[in-house]
Short mmCIF file of C-alpha atoms in Angstrom, two decimals:
data_model
loop_
_atom_site.label_atom_id
_atom_site.label_comp_id
_atom_site.label_asym_id
_atom_site.label_seq_id
_atom_site.Cartn_x
_atom_site.Cartn_y
_atom_site.Cartn_z
CA GLY V 23 61.18 -4.89 -7.57
CA ARG V 24 63.83 -3.62 -9.92
CA GLN V 25 65.10 -5.67 -12.81
CA ALA V 26 68.23 -7.69 -12.14
CA GLY V 27 71.38 -6.15 -13.54
CA VAL V 28 70.19 -2.55 -13.22
CA ARG V 29 72.15 -0.74 -10.54
CA GLN V 30 70.15 0.86 -7.77
CA GLY V 31 69.06 4.39 -8.63
CA SER V 32 69.55 3.92 -12.37
CA PRO V 33 66.40 3.93 -14.53
CA SER V 34 65.96 1.11 -17.00
CA ALA V 35 65.62 1.87 -20.73
CA ARG V 36 61.84 1.39 -20.47
CA ASP V 37 61.62 3.64 -17.41
CA SER V 38 63.58 6.34 -19.23
CA PHE V 39 61.37 6.11 -22.31
CA LEU V 40 58.19 6.52 -20.26
CA LEU V 41 59.73 9.37 -18.27
CA TRP V 42 60.91 11.36 -21.29
CA ARG V 43 57.49 11.19 -22.97
CA THR V 44 56.11 13.49 -20.25
CA CYS V 45 59.11 15.80 -19.84
CA ARG V 46 59.07 19.46 -20.81
CA ALA V 47 62.15 21.51 -21.67
CA GLN V 48 62.28 22.78 -18.09
CA ASP V 49 62.11 19.20 -16.77
CA LEU V 50 65.05 18.18 -18.94
CA SER V 51 67.12 21.12 -17.79
CA ASN V 52 66.23 20.64 -14.12
CA THR V 53 66.98 16.90 -14.24
CA LEU V 54 70.50 17.28 -15.59
CA TRP V 55 71.17 20.26 -13.32
CA ALA V 56 70.26 18.11 -10.31
CA PHE V 57 72.48 15.26 -11.53
CA ALA V 58 75.37 17.70 -11.88
CA MET V 59 74.82 19.11 -8.39
CA LEU V 60 74.93 15.56 -7.03
CA LYS V 61 77.88 14.61 -9.26
CA TYR V 62 75.74 11.66 -10.38
CA GLN V 63 76.92 10.05 -13.61
CA PRO V 64 74.08 8.33 -15.53
CA THR V 65 74.58 5.30 -17.76
CA GLU V 66 75.47 5.69 -21.43
CA THR V 67 72.02 4.41 -22.43
CA TRP V 68 70.42 7.09 -20.28
CA TRP V 69 72.64 9.76 -21.83
CA GLN V 70 71.68 8.71 -25.36
CA ASP V 71 67.96 8.87 -24.57
CA PHE V 72 68.37 12.18 -22.79
CA GLU V 73 70.35 13.82 -25.62
CA ARG V 74 67.68 12.83 -28.15
CA GLN V 75 65.03 14.46 -25.98
CA VAL V 76 67.08 17.65 -25.60
CA TYR V 77 67.48 17.76 -29.37
CA GLY V 78 63.72 17.57 -29.78
CA ALA V 79 63.14 20.34 -27.24
CA LEU V 80 65.64 22.87 -28.63
CA THR V 81 63.13 25.55 -29.55
CA ASP V 82 61.34 25.28 -26.18
CA LEU V 83 64.42 26.00 -24.07
CA THR V 84 64.76 29.40 -22.42
CA ASP V 85 68.17 31.04 -22.23
CA ARG V 86 68.58 29.97 -18.60
CA GLN V 87 67.48 26.39 -19.25
CA LEU V 88 69.93 26.11 -22.14
CA ALA V 89 72.75 27.63 -20.08
CA ASN V 90 72.00 25.26 -17.19
CA LEU V 91 72.11 22.30 -19.57
CA LEU V 92 75.52 23.31 -20.90
CA TRP V 93 76.75 23.88 -17.34
CA ALA V 94 75.59 20.40 -16.32
CA PHE V 95 77.23 18.84 -19.40
CA ALA V 96 80.46 20.55 -18.34
CA VAL V 97 80.28 19.49 -14.68
CA LEU V 98 79.55 15.89 -15.68
CA GLU V 99 82.27 16.12 -18.37
CA ARG V 100 79.97 14.97 -21.14
CA ARG V 101 82.06 16.29 -24.01
CA PRO V 102 81.81 15.42 -27.72
CA VAL V 103 84.03 12.60 -28.91
CA VAL V 104 86.64 13.75 -31.41
CA ALA V 105 86.37 11.80 -34.67
CA ASP V 106 89.99 10.66 -34.69
CA THR V 107 89.58 8.99 -31.27
CA LEU V 108 86.82 6.71 -32.53
CA PRO V 109 87.30 3.27 -34.06
CA ALA V 110 87.47 3.39 -37.85
CA ALA V 111 84.02 1.84 -38.24
CA ALA V 112 82.41 4.52 -36.08
CA SER V 113 84.40 7.47 -37.40
CA ALA V 114 82.35 7.82 -40.58
CA SER V 115 79.10 7.75 -38.62
CA ALA V 116 80.40 10.36 -36.20
CA SER V 117 81.42 12.58 -39.09
CA THR V 118 77.97 12.26 -40.62
CA SER V 119 76.36 13.07 -37.29
CA SER V 120 78.58 16.08 -36.71
CA SER V 121 77.82 17.66 -40.07
CA ALA V 122 74.14 16.78 -40.12
CA VAL V 123 73.19 17.51 -36.53
CA GLY V 124 75.49 20.29 -35.50
CA CYS V 125 76.53 22.07 -38.71
CA ALA V 126 78.31 24.24 -36.17
CA ASP V 127 81.30 25.14 -38.32
CA VAL V 128 79.16 26.43 -41.17
CA LEU V 129 76.15 27.88 -39.33
CA SER V 130 76.13 31.62 -39.00
CA CYS V 131 74.24 33.00 -36.02
CA SER V 132 71.74 34.62 -38.36
CA GLY V 133 70.99 31.30 -40.02
CA ALA V 134 71.06 29.14 -36.94
CA ALA V 135 67.43 29.76 -36.06
CA ALA V 136 66.19 28.09 -39.21
CA GLY V 137 68.56 25.17 -38.79
CA ALA V 138 67.78 24.57 -35.14
CA GLY V 139 64.07 25.07 -35.69
CA ALA V 140 63.97 22.59 -38.54
CA ALA V 141 65.95 20.09 -36.53
CA ALA V 142 63.73 20.30 -33.48
CA SER V 143 60.54 20.05 -35.51
CA GLY V 144 61.64 16.83 -37.14
CA GLY V 145 63.36 18.27 -40.19
CA VAL V 146 67.06 18.59 -40.80
CA GLY V 147 68.95 21.82 -40.33
CA CYS V 148 71.71 21.54 -42.90
CA SER V 149 71.42 18.16 -44.49
CA ALA V 150 69.08 15.94 -46.43
CA VAL V 151 69.90 13.01 -44.17
CA PRO V 152 66.61 11.69 -42.67
CA GLN V 153 66.26 12.38 -38.96
CA VAL V 154 66.05 8.69 -38.09
CA GLU V 155 69.40 8.00 -39.75
CA LEU V 156 70.87 11.17 -38.25
CA LEU V 157 69.92 10.18 -34.71
CA ALA V 158 71.06 6.58 -35.22
CA ALA V 159 74.49 7.84 -36.30
CA SER V 160 74.67 10.38 -33.49
CA GLU V 161 74.19 7.69 -30.86
CA ARG V 162 77.75 6.60 -31.61
CA ARG V 163 79.08 10.07 -30.72
CA SER V 164 79.04 11.11 -27.09
CA GLY V 165 77.82 14.63 -26.44
CA TRP V 166 76.67 15.23 -30.02
CA VAL V 167 73.76 17.44 -28.91
CA LEU V 168 76.13 20.21 -27.74
CA ASP V 169 76.54 21.53 -31.28
CA PRO V 170 72.78 21.96 -31.89
CA LEU V 171 72.53 23.63 -28.47
CA LEU V 172 75.25 26.09 -29.43
CA ALA V 173 73.63 26.81 -32.79
CA HIS V 174 70.31 27.50 -31.11
CA SER V 175 71.85 29.65 -28.37
CA CYS V 176 73.07 32.25 -30.89
CA ALA V 177 70.07 31.97 -33.22
CA ARG V 178 68.74 35.38 -32.13
CA GLY V 179 72.11 36.98 -31.49
CA PHE V 180 71.89 36.14 -27.77
CA SER V 181 68.93 38.49 -27.48
CA GLY V 182 67.39 38.30 -24.02
CA TYR V 183 70.31 36.43 -22.44
CA SER V 184 71.12 37.51 -18.90
CA ALA V 185 74.65 38.10 -17.68
CA GLY V 186 74.45 34.91 -15.65
CA SER V 187 73.41 32.83 -18.66
CA LEU V 188 76.16 34.28 -20.85
CA HIS V 189 78.68 33.48 -18.15
CA LEU V 190 77.50 29.87 -17.84
CA LEU V 191 77.59 29.36 -21.61
CA VAL V 192 81.20 30.33 -22.15
CA TRP V 193 82.45 28.86 -18.83
CA SER V 194 80.93 25.52 -19.84
CA LEU V 195 82.67 25.57 -23.21
CA GLY V 196 85.98 26.34 -21.54
CA LYS V 197 85.48 23.54 -19.02
CA LEU V 198 84.69 21.09 -21.83
CA HIS V 199 87.60 22.33 -24.02
CA HIS V 200 84.99 22.63 -26.79
CA PRO V 201 85.69 25.65 -29.05
CA PRO V 202 82.52 27.14 -30.55
CA PRO V 203 82.34 28.17 -34.22
CA ALA V 204 83.67 31.61 -35.13
CA ALA V 205 80.12 32.91 -35.75
CA TRP V 206 79.17 31.97 -32.18
CA LEU V 207 82.03 33.96 -30.71
CA GLU V 208 81.26 36.92 -32.98
CA GLY V 209 77.78 37.04 -31.50
CA PHE V 210 78.80 36.26 -27.92
CA LEU V 211 81.45 38.94 -27.45
CA PRO V 212 79.19 41.99 -28.18
CA ALA V 213 76.46 40.44 -26.04
CA ALA V 214 78.91 40.00 -23.16
CA GLU V 215 80.21 43.55 -23.61
CA SER V 216 76.66 44.92 -23.34
CA GLN V 217 76.25 43.10 -20.00
CA PHE V 218 79.66 44.17 -18.65
CA PHE V 219 78.42 46.00 -15.56
CA ARG V 220 76.04 43.18 -14.64
CA PHE V 221 78.80 40.56 -14.33
CA SER V 222 80.20 39.87 -10.89
CA PRO V 223 84.01 39.95 -10.52
CA THR V 224 84.01 36.14 -10.38
CA GLU V 225 81.93 35.89 -13.57
CA LEU V 226 84.26 38.29 -15.37
CA SER V 227 87.33 36.32 -14.38
CA ASN V 228 85.64 33.07 -15.41
CA ILE V 229 84.74 34.51 -18.81
CA ILE V 230 88.32 35.65 -19.41
CA TRP V 231 89.60 32.24 -18.27
CA ALA V 232 87.20 30.45 -20.62
CA LEU V 233 88.10 32.63 -23.62
CA ALA V 234 91.79 32.03 -22.96
CA LYS V 235 91.16 28.31 -22.61
CA LEU V 236 89.22 28.18 -25.87
CA GLY V 237 91.90 30.26 -27.60
CA LYS V 238 94.40 27.50 -26.86
CA GLN V 239 92.12 24.93 -28.41
CA SER V 240 91.68 26.58 -31.79
CA ASP V 241 93.20 29.02 -34.24
CA ARG V 242 90.44 31.54 -33.65
CA ASN V 243 91.60 34.80 -32.11
CA CYS V 244 90.02 35.14 -28.70
CA GLU V 245 92.41 37.80 -27.50
CA GLY V 246 90.22 40.51 -28.96
CA GLY V 247 87.37 39.24 -26.79
CA VAL V 248 89.46 39.53 -23.65
CA ILE V 249 90.39 43.10 -24.55
CA VAL V 250 86.73 43.96 -25.11
CA LEU V 251 85.82 42.58 -21.70
#
C-alpha cells in the first residue's frame, strides 16, 4: 500500500527519484503536458525533482518538447518567484540561483548554446558556482528552470522551430507574465516573421496578445514586434 501521509495519486519522493532515473527528454515533456491537460497540480517536492531533471535534459529537448514544457508551466502557473517576494533569508539564494542558472539577462542568443550546453552536461553556464550549490540554491526559487529553457530555446537562433512551437513559446511567456531577455526577443521576432504565413489566425492573435502583455511587464519595446507581425 501507499505510505501514510501521501495523498492518493501523488508519487512519494522515492517514487519520483526512481521514475526520473529512467525518463528521457520526451518523457519529461509528455508527463508535464499530461498534467497540464488534466489541470493536475503536483506537490512542491515533485516540482523540485522535475525541474532538476529538465535542467539536466536541456540539450536533448526538441523544439516541440521545449515548447510543450513551457506551455505546461504556463497552464499550471508555475512561474518564477520574484526575489523581492521571498523572505530575506531566501532572497540571497534566489539571486544566486537566478544569475548562475539562468544568466538570462546577460546571455545573448549566440552565446546561449555554450551556456546551456555546459549547464546540462554538469558544468556551469555563466558562473563558477559548483552545480551542487547552484541546484541547492535554486530549490528555494519556484520555476527557476524557465530561464535555462529560454536560453536554450534561442541558442541556435530558433533554427528549425515550427510556427506552432514559436506560438507556444511566446504565448506561455505572456501567460506567465515572464518577460524574456532582450536578446531572446531579438531572435524570436525575425523567426516569427519568417513563419508568418504558417500561423493560424488564432496563433497570430495570441502572439500579438503575448507581446503586448510582455511589453507591459518590462521596459523593452515590443511594439516593433507587433508591427513586424
